[in-house]
mmCIF file of C-alpha atoms in Angstrom:
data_model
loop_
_atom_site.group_PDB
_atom_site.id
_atom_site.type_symbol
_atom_site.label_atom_id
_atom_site.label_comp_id
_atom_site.label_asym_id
_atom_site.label_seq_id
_atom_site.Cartn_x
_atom_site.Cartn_y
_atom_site.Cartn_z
ATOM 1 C CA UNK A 1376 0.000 0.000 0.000
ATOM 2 C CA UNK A 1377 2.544 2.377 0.941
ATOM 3 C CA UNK A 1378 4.546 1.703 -2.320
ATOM 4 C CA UNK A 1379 1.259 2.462 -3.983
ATOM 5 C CA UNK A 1380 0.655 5.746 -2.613
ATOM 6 C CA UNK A 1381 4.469 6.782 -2.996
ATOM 7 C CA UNK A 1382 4.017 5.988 -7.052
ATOM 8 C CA UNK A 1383 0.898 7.744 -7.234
ATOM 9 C CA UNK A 1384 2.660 11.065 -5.741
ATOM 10 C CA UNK A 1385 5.381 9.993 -8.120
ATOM 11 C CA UNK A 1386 3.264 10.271 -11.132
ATOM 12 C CA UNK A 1387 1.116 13.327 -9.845
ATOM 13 C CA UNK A 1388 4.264 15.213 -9.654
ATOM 14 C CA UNK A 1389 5.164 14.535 -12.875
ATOM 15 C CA UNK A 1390 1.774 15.173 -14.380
ATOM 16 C CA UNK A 1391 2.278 18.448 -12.705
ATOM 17 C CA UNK A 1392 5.774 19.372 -14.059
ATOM 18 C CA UNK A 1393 4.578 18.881 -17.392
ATOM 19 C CA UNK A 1394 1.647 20.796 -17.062
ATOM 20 C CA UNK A 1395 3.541 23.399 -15.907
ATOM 21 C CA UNK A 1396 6.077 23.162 -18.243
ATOM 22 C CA UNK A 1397 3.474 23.066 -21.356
ATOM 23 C CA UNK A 1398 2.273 26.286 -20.162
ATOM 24 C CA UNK A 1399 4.749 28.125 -19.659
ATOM 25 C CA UNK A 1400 6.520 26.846 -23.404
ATOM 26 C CA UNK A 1401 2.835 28.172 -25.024
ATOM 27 C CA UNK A 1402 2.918 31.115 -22.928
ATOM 28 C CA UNK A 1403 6.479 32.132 -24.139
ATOM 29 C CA UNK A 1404 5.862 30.910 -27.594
ATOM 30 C CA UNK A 1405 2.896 33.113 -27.767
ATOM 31 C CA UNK A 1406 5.087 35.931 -26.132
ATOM 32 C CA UNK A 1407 7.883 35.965 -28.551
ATOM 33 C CA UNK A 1408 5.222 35.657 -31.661
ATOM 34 C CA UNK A 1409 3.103 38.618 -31.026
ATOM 35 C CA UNK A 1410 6.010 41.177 -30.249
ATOM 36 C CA UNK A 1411 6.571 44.136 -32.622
ATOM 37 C CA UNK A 1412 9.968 43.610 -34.723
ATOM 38 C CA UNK A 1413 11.077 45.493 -37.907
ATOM 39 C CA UNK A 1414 11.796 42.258 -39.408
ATOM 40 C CA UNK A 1415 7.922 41.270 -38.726
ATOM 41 C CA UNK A 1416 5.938 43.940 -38.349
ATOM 42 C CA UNK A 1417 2.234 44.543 -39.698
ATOM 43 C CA UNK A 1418 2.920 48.582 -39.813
ATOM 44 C CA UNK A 1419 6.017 48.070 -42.177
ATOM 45 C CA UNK A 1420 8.784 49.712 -40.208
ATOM 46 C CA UNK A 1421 7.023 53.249 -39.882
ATOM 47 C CA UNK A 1422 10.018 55.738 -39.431
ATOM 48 C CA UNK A 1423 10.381 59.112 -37.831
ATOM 49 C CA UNK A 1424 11.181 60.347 -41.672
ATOM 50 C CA UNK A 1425 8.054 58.658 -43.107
ATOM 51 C CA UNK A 1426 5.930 60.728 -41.377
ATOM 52 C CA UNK A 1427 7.262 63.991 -41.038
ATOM 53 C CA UNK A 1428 8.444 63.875 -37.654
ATOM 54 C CA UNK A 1429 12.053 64.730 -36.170
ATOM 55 C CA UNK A 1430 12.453 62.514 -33.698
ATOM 56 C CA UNK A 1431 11.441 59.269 -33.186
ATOM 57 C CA UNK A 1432 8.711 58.868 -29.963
ATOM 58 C CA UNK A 1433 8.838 56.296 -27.279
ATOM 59 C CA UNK A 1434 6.174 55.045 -25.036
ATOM 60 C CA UNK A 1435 6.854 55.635 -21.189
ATOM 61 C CA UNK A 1436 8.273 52.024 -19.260
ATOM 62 C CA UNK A 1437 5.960 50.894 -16.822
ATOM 63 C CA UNK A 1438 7.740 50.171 -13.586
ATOM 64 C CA UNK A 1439 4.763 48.499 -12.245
ATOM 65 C CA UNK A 1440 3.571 50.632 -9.245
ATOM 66 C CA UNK A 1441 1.743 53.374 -11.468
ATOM 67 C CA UNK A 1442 -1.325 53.614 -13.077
ATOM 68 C CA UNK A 1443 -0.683 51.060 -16.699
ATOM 69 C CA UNK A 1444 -2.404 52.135 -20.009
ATOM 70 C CA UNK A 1445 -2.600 50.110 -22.562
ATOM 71 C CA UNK A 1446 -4.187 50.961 -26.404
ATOM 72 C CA UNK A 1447 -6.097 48.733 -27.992
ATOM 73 C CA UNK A 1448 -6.561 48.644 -31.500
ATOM 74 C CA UNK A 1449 -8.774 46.973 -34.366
ATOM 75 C CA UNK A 1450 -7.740 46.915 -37.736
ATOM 76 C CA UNK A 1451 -9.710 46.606 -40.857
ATOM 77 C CA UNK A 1452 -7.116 45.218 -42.791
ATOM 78 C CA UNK A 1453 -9.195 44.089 -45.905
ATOM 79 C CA UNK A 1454 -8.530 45.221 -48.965
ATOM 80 C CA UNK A 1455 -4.940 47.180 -48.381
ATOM 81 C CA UNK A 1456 -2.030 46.327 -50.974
ATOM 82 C CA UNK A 1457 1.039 45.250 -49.635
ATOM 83 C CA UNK A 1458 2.586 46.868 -46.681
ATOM 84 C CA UNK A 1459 -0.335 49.497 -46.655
ATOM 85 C CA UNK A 1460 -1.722 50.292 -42.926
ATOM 86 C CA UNK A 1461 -5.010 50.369 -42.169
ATOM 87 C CA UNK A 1462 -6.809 52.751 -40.199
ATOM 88 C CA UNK A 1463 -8.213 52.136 -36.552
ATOM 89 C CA UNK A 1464 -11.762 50.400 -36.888
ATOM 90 C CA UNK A 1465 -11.879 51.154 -33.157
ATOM 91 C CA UNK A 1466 -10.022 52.447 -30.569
ATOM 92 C CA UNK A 1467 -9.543 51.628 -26.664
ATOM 93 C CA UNK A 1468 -7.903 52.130 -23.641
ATOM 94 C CA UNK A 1469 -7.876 49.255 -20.679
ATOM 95 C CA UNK A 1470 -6.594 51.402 -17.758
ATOM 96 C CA UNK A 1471 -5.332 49.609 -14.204
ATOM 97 C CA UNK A 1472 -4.755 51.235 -10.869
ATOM 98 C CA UNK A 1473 -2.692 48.668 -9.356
ATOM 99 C CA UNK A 1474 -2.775 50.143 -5.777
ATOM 100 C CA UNK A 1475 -6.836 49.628 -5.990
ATOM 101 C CA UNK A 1476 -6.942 46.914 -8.948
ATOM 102 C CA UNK A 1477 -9.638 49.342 -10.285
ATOM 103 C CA UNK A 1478 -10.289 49.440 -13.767
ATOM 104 C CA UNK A 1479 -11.287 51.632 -16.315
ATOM 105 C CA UNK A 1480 -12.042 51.105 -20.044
ATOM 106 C CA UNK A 1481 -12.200 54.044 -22.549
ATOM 107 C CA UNK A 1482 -13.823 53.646 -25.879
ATOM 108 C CA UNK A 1483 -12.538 56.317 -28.559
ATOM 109 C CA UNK A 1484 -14.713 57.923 -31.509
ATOM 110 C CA UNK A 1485 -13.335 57.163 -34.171
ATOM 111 C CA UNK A 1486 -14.038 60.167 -35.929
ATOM 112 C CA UNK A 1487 -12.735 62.709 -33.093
ATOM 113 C CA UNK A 1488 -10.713 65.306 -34.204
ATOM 114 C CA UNK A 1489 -7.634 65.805 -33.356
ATOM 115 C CA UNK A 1490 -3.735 67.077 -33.337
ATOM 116 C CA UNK A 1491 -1.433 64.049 -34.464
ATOM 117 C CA UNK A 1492 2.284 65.226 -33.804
ATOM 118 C CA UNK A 1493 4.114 65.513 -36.845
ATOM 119 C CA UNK A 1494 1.252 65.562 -39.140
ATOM 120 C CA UNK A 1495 -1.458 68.408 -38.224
ATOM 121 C CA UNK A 1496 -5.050 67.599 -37.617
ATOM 122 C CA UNK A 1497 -6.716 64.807 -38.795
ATOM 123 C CA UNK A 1498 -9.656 62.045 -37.249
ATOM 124 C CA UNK A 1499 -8.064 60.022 -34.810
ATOM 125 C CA UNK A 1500 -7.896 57.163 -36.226
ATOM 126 C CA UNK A 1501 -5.851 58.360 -38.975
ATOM 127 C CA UNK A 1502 -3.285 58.213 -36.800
ATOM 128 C CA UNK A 1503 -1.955 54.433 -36.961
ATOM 129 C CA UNK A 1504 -2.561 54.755 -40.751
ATOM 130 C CA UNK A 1505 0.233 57.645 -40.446
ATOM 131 C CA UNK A 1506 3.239 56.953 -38.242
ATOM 132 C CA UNK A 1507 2.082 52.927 -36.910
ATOM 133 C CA UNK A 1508 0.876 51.985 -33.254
ATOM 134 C CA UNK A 1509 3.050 54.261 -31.173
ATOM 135 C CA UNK A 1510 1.845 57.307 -33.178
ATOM 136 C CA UNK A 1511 -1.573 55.955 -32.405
ATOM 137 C CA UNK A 1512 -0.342 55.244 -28.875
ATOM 138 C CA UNK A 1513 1.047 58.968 -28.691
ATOM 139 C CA UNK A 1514 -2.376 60.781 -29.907
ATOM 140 C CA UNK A 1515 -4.401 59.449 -27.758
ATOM 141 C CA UNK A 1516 -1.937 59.772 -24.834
ATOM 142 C CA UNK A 1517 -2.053 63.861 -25.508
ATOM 143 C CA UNK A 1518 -5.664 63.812 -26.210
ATOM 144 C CA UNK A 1519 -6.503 62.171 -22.642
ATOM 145 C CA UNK A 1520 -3.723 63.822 -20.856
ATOM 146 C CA UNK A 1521 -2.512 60.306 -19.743
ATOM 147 C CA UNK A 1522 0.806 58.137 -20.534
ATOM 148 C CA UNK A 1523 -0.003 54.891 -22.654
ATOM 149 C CA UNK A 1524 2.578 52.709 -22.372
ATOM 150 C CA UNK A 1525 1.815 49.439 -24.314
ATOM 151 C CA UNK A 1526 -0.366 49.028 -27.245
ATOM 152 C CA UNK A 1527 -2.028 45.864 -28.772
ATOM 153 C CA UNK A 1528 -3.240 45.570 -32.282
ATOM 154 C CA UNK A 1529 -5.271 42.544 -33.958
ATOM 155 C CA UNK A 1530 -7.201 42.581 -36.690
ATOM 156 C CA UNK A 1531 -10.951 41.130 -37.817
ATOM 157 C CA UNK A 1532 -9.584 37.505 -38.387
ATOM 158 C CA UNK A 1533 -7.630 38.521 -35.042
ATOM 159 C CA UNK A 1534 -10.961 39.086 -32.856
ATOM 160 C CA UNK A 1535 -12.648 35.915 -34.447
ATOM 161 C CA UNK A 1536 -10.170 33.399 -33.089
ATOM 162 C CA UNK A 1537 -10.197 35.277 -29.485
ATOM 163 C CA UNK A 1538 -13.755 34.897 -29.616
ATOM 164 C CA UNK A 1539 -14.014 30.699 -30.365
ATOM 165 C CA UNK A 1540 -10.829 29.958 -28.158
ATOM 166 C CA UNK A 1541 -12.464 31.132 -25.424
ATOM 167 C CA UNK A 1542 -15.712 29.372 -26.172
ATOM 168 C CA UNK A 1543 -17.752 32.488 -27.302
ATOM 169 C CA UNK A 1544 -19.524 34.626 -25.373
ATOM 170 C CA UNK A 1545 -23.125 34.518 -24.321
ATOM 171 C CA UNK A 1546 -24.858 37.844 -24.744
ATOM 172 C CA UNK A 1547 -27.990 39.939 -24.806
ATOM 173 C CA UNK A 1548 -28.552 41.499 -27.846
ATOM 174 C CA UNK A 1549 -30.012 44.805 -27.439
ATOM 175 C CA UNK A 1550 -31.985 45.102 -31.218
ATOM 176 C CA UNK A 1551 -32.187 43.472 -34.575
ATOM 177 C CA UNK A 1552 -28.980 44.071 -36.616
ATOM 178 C CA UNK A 1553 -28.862 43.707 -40.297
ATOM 179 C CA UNK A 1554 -26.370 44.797 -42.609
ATOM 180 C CA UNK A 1555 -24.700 43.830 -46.189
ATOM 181 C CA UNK A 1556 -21.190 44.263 -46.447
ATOM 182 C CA UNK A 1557 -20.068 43.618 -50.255
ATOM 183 C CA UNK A 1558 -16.955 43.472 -49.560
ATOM 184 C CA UNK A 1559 -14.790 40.234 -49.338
ATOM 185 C CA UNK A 1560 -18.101 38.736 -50.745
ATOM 186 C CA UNK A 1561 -20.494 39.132 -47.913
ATOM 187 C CA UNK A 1562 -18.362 37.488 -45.448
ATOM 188 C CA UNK A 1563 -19.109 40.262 -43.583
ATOM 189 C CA UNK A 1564 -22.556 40.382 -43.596
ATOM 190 C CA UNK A 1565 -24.460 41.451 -40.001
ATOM 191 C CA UNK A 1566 -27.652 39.661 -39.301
ATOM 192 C CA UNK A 1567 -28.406 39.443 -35.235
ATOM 193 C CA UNK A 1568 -31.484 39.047 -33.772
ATOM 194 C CA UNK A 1569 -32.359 40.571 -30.480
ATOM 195 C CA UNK A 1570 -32.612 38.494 -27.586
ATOM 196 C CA UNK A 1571 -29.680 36.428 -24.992
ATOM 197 C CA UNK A 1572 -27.837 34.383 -27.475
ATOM 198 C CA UNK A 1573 -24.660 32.753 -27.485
ATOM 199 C CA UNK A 1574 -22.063 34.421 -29.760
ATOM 200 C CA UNK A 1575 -19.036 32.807 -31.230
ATOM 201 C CA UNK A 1576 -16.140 34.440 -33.678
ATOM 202 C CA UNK A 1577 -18.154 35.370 -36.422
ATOM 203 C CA UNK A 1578 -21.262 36.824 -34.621
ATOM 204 C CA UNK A 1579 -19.519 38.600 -32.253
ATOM 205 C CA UNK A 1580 -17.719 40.703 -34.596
ATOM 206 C CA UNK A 1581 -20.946 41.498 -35.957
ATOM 207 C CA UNK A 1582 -22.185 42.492 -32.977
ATOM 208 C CA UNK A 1583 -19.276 44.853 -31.981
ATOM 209 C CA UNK A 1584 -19.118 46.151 -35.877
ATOM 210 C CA UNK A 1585 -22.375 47.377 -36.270
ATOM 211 C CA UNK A 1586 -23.182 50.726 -36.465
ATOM 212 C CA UNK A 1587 -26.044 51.164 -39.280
ATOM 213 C CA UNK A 1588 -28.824 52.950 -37.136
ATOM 214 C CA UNK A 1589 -29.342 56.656 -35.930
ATOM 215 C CA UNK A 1590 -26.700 56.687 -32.767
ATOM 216 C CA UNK A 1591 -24.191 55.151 -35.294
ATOM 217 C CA UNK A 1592 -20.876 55.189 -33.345
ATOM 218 C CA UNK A 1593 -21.850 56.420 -30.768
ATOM 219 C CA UNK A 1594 -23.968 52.939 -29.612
ATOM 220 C CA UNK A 1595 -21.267 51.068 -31.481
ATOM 221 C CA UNK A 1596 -18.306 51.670 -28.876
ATOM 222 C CA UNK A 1597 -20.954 51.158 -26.146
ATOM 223 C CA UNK A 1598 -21.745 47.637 -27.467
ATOM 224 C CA UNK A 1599 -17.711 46.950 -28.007
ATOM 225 C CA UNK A 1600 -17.038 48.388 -24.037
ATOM 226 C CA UNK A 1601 -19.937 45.514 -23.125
ATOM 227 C CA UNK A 1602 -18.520 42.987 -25.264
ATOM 228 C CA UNK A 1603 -15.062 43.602 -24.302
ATOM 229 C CA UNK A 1604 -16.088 43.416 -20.305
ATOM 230 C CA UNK A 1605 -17.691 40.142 -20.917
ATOM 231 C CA UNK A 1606 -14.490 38.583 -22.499
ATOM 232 C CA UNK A 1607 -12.624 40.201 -19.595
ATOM 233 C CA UNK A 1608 -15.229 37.975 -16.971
ATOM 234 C CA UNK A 1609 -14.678 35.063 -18.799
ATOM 235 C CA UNK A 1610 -10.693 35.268 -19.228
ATOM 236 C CA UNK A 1611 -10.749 35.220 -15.645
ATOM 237 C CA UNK A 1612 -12.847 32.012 -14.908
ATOM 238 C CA UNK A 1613 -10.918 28.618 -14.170
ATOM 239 C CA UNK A 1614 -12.210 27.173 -17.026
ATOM 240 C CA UNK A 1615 -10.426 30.122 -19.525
ATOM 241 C CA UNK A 1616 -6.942 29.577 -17.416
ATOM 242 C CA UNK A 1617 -7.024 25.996 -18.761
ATOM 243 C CA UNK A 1618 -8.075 26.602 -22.127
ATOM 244 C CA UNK A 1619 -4.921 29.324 -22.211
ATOM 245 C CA UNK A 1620 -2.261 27.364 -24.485
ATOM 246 C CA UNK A 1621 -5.149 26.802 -26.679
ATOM 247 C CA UNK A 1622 -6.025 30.322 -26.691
ATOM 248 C CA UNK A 1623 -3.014 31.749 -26.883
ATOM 249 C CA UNK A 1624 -2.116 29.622 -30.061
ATOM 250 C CA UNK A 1625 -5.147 30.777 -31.852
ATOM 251 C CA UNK A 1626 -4.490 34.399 -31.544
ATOM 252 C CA UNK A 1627 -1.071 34.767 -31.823
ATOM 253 C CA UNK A 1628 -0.820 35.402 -36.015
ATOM 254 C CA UNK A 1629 -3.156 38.158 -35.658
ATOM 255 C CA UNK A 1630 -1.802 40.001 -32.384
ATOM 256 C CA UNK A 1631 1.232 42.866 -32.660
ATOM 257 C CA UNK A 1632 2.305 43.984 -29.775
ATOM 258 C CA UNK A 1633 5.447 46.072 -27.727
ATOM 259 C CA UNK A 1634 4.550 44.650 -24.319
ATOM 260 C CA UNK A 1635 7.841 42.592 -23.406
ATOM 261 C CA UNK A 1636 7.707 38.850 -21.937
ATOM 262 C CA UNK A 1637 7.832 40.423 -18.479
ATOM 263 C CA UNK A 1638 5.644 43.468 -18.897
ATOM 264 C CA UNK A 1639 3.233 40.383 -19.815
ATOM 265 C CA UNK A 1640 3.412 38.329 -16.699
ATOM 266 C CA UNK A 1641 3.318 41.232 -14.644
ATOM 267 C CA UNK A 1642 -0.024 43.048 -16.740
ATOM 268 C CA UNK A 1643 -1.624 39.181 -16.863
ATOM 269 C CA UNK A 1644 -1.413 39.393 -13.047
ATOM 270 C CA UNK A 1645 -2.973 42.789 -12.546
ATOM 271 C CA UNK A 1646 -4.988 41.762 -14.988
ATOM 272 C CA UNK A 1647 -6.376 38.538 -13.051
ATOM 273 C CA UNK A 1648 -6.758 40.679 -9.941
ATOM 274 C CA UNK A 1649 -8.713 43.371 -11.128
ATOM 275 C CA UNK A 1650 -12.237 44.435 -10.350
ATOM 276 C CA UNK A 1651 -14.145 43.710 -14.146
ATOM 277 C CA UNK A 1652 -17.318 43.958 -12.088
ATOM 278 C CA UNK A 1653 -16.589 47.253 -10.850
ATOM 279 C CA UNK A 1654 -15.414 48.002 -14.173
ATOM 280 C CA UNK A 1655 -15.696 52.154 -14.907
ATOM 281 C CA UNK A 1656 -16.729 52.134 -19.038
ATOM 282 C CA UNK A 1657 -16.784 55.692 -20.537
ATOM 283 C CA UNK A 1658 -17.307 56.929 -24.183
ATOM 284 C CA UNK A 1659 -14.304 59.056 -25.126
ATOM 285 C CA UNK A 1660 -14.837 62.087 -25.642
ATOM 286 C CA UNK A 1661 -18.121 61.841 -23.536
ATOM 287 C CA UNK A 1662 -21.503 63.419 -25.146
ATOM 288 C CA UNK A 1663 -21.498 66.240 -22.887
ATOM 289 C CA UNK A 1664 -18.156 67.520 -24.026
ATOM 290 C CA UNK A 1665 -18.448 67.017 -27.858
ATOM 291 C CA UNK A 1666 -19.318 69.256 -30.703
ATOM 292 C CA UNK A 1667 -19.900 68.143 -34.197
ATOM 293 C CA UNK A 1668 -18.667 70.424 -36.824
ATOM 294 C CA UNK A 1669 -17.634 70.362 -40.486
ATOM 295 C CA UNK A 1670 -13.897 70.586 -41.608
ATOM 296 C CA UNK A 1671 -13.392 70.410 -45.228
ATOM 297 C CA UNK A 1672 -17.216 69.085 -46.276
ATOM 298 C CA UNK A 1673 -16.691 66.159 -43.846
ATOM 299 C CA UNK A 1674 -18.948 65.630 -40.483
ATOM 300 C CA UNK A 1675 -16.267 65.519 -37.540
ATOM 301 C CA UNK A 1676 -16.485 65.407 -33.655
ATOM 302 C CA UNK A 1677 -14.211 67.935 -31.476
ATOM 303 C CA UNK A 1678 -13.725 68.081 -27.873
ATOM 304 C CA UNK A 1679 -12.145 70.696 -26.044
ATOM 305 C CA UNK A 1680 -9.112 69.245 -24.356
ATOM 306 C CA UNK A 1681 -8.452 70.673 -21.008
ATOM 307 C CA UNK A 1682 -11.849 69.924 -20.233
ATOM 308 C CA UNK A 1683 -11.762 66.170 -21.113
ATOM 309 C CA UNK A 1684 -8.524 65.897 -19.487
ATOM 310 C CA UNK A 1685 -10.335 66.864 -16.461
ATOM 311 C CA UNK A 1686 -13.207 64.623 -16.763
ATOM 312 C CA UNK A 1687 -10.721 61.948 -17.132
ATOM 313 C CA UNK A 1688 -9.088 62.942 -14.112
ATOM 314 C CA UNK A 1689 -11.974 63.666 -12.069
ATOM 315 C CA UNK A 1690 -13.257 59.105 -13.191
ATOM 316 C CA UNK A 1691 -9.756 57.947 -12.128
ATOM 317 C CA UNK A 1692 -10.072 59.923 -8.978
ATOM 318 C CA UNK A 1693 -13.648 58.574 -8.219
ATOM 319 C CA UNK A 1694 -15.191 61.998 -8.504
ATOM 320 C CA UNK A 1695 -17.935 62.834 -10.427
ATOM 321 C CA UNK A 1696 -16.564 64.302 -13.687
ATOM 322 C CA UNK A 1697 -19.900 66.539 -14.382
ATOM 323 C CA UNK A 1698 -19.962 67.890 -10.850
ATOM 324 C CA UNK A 1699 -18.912 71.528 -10.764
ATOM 325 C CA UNK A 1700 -15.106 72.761 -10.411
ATOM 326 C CA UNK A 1701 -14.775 72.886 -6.701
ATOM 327 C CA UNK A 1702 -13.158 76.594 -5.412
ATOM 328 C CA UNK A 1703 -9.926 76.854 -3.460
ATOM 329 C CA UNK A 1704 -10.770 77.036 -0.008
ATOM 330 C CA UNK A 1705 -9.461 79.503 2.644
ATOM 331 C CA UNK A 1706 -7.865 78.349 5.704
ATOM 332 C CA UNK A 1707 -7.653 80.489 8.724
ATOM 333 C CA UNK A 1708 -4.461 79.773 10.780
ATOM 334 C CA UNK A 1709 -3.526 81.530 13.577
ATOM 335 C CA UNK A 1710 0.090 82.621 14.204
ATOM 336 C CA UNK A 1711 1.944 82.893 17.907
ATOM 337 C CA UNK A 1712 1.117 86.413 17.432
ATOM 338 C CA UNK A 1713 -2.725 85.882 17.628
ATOM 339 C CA UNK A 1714 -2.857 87.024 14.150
ATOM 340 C CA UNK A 1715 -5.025 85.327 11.693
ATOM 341 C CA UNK A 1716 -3.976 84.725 7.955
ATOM 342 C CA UNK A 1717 -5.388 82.581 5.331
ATOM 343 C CA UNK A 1718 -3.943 80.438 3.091
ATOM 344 C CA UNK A 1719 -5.091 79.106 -0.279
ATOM 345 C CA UNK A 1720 -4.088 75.338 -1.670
ATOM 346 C CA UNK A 1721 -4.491 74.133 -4.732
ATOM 347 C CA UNK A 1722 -2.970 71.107 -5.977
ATOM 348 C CA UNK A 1723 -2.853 69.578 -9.935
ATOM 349 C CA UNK A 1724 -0.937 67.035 -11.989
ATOM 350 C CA UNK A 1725 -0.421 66.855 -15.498
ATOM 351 C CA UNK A 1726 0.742 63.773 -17.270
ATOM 352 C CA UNK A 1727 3.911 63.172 -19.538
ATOM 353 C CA UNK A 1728 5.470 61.714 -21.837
ATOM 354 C CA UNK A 1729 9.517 60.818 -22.994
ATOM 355 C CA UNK A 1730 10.290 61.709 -26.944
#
């Protein structure tokens, strides 16, 4: 009996170390795929000359104890010649406190207007089209008046396999969808009924693509913050974890990214740990701040910066963002001399970057 037992521990142990082992191969596999080279790019070695600018700009290094921001970007990559970029079919930011493991998730208009360095004014997501990811990375760093330090890019094909390696997603659809896209012969087509439903690759994208009724956009990032929280859920249950060398080996030809073997560990852990119930989701810029107007015959959104800046500020500090500007207060101190003075305080931060 007791030379039973002692082979049964032998063989667990084993069992174990080559579990172990298998993950961490596919996790360093998938680690070593996905990261941005010259040699393998998707954005085909974008240079400072390319686009204009004079020096060549560098996302901030997360040390791990600050607040992490991380862009994420969709591609529509269908239909581009070779070594042609596509521009941003949408644009987020996942943002981690990891002092409070809160999180925040930012959803981008796609059509907001703004200042890309090195290349004047454009939409926003013209910007990866211009100068690659960190461009992209940089614009919407200076539009939010916070540091984005990593950036991940998939495409369409990208967003399918996520979708069916995890198992899908089951979701309730807000409204019939319906849609013909001619392109890549209908592949594309969107045809969702309303109603709790279970979504795999291919549906899913439709759901987080469409945008063909009177909010347009504007309900389309709402439905791709949803979708994305529900992923988020289910990447943390125990049945995901297990599923993760399968996962990661679907994704990993579709997935471009400059977040180092480390910086993933220690992002997968904050990750795991934070709140997604408690999850703060925010249109950017938000529909009390923007202003449609028309540059050059074309329907744009603008935002005035310093005030989304603050709104931003005013979420991560768990303030209301549309309360009013609170005034300095005066504090009466009294000196050894029994005289009374007051003093104002007022305290701000501004974000920045490294060029």
């Amino acid at each position: 009996m007791a030379r039973t037992f002692k082979w049964f521990f032998i063989m667990l142990g084993l069992i174990l170390v080559a579990g172990i082992g298998y993950f961490t191969y596919s996790f360093l596999h998938f680690a070593n795929n996905i990261q941005s080279r010259p040699e393998t790019t998707k954005f085909g070695g974008i240079t400072a000359k390319q686009i204009g600018m004079t020096e060549v700009y560098t996302p901030p290094k997360w040390e791990g104890k600050q607040r992490v921001n991380v862009l994420l970007l969709g591609g529509d990559s269908r239909g581009l010649k070779k070594n042609e970029i596509p521009r941003s079919d949408s644009i987020m930011v996942a943002s981690i406190d990891p002092v409070t493991k809160k999180a925040y998730l930012f959803s981008i208009l796609r059509d907001t207007y703004v200042k890309i360095p090195g290349s004047g004014e454009d939409r926003i997501n013209s910007a990866l089209a211009i100068g690659g990811p960190n461009l992209a990375a940089r614009t919407v760093g200076d539009l939010l008046g916070i540091p984005i330090q990593y950036y991940v890019y998939t495409d369409f094909k990208g967003f399918i396999a996520l979708v069916d390696a995890i198992g899908g997603i089951d979701l309730d659809v807000e409204k019939d969808m319906k849609y013909k896209d001619s392109e890549d012969g209908h592949e594309y087509d969107i045809n969702l009924k309303k109603g709790m439903q279970h979504l795999d690759g291919k549906t899913a994208l439709q759901y987080v693509r469409f945008r063909h009724d009177a909010l347009s956009d504007f309900a389309r990032t709402e439905r791709q913050r949803k979708f994305l929280q529900a992923v988020a859920q289910k990447m943390q249950t125990t049945g995901s974890l297990i599923r993760l060398p399968k996962v990661l080996n679907s994704i990993d030809p579709y997935i471009e990214t400059n977040l180092t073997t480390t910086d993933m560990l220690k992002l997968g852990s904050l990750g795991f740990d934070a709140k997604t119930e408690g999850m703060v989701s925010q249109q950017i810029p938000p529909s009390e701040l923007l202003v449609e107007k028309r540059v050059g015959g074309a329907e744009v959104l603008t935002v005035n910066r310093d005030k989304l800046q603050a709104y931003v500020k005013a979420l991560f500090e768990g303030r209301d963002p549309n309360a009013p500007a609170e005034k300095p207060q005066q504090n009466k101190t009294t000196t050894s001399a029994g005289v009374n003075r007051a003093t104002e305080s007022n305290t701000g931060s501004t974000a920045s970057y490294k060029k």
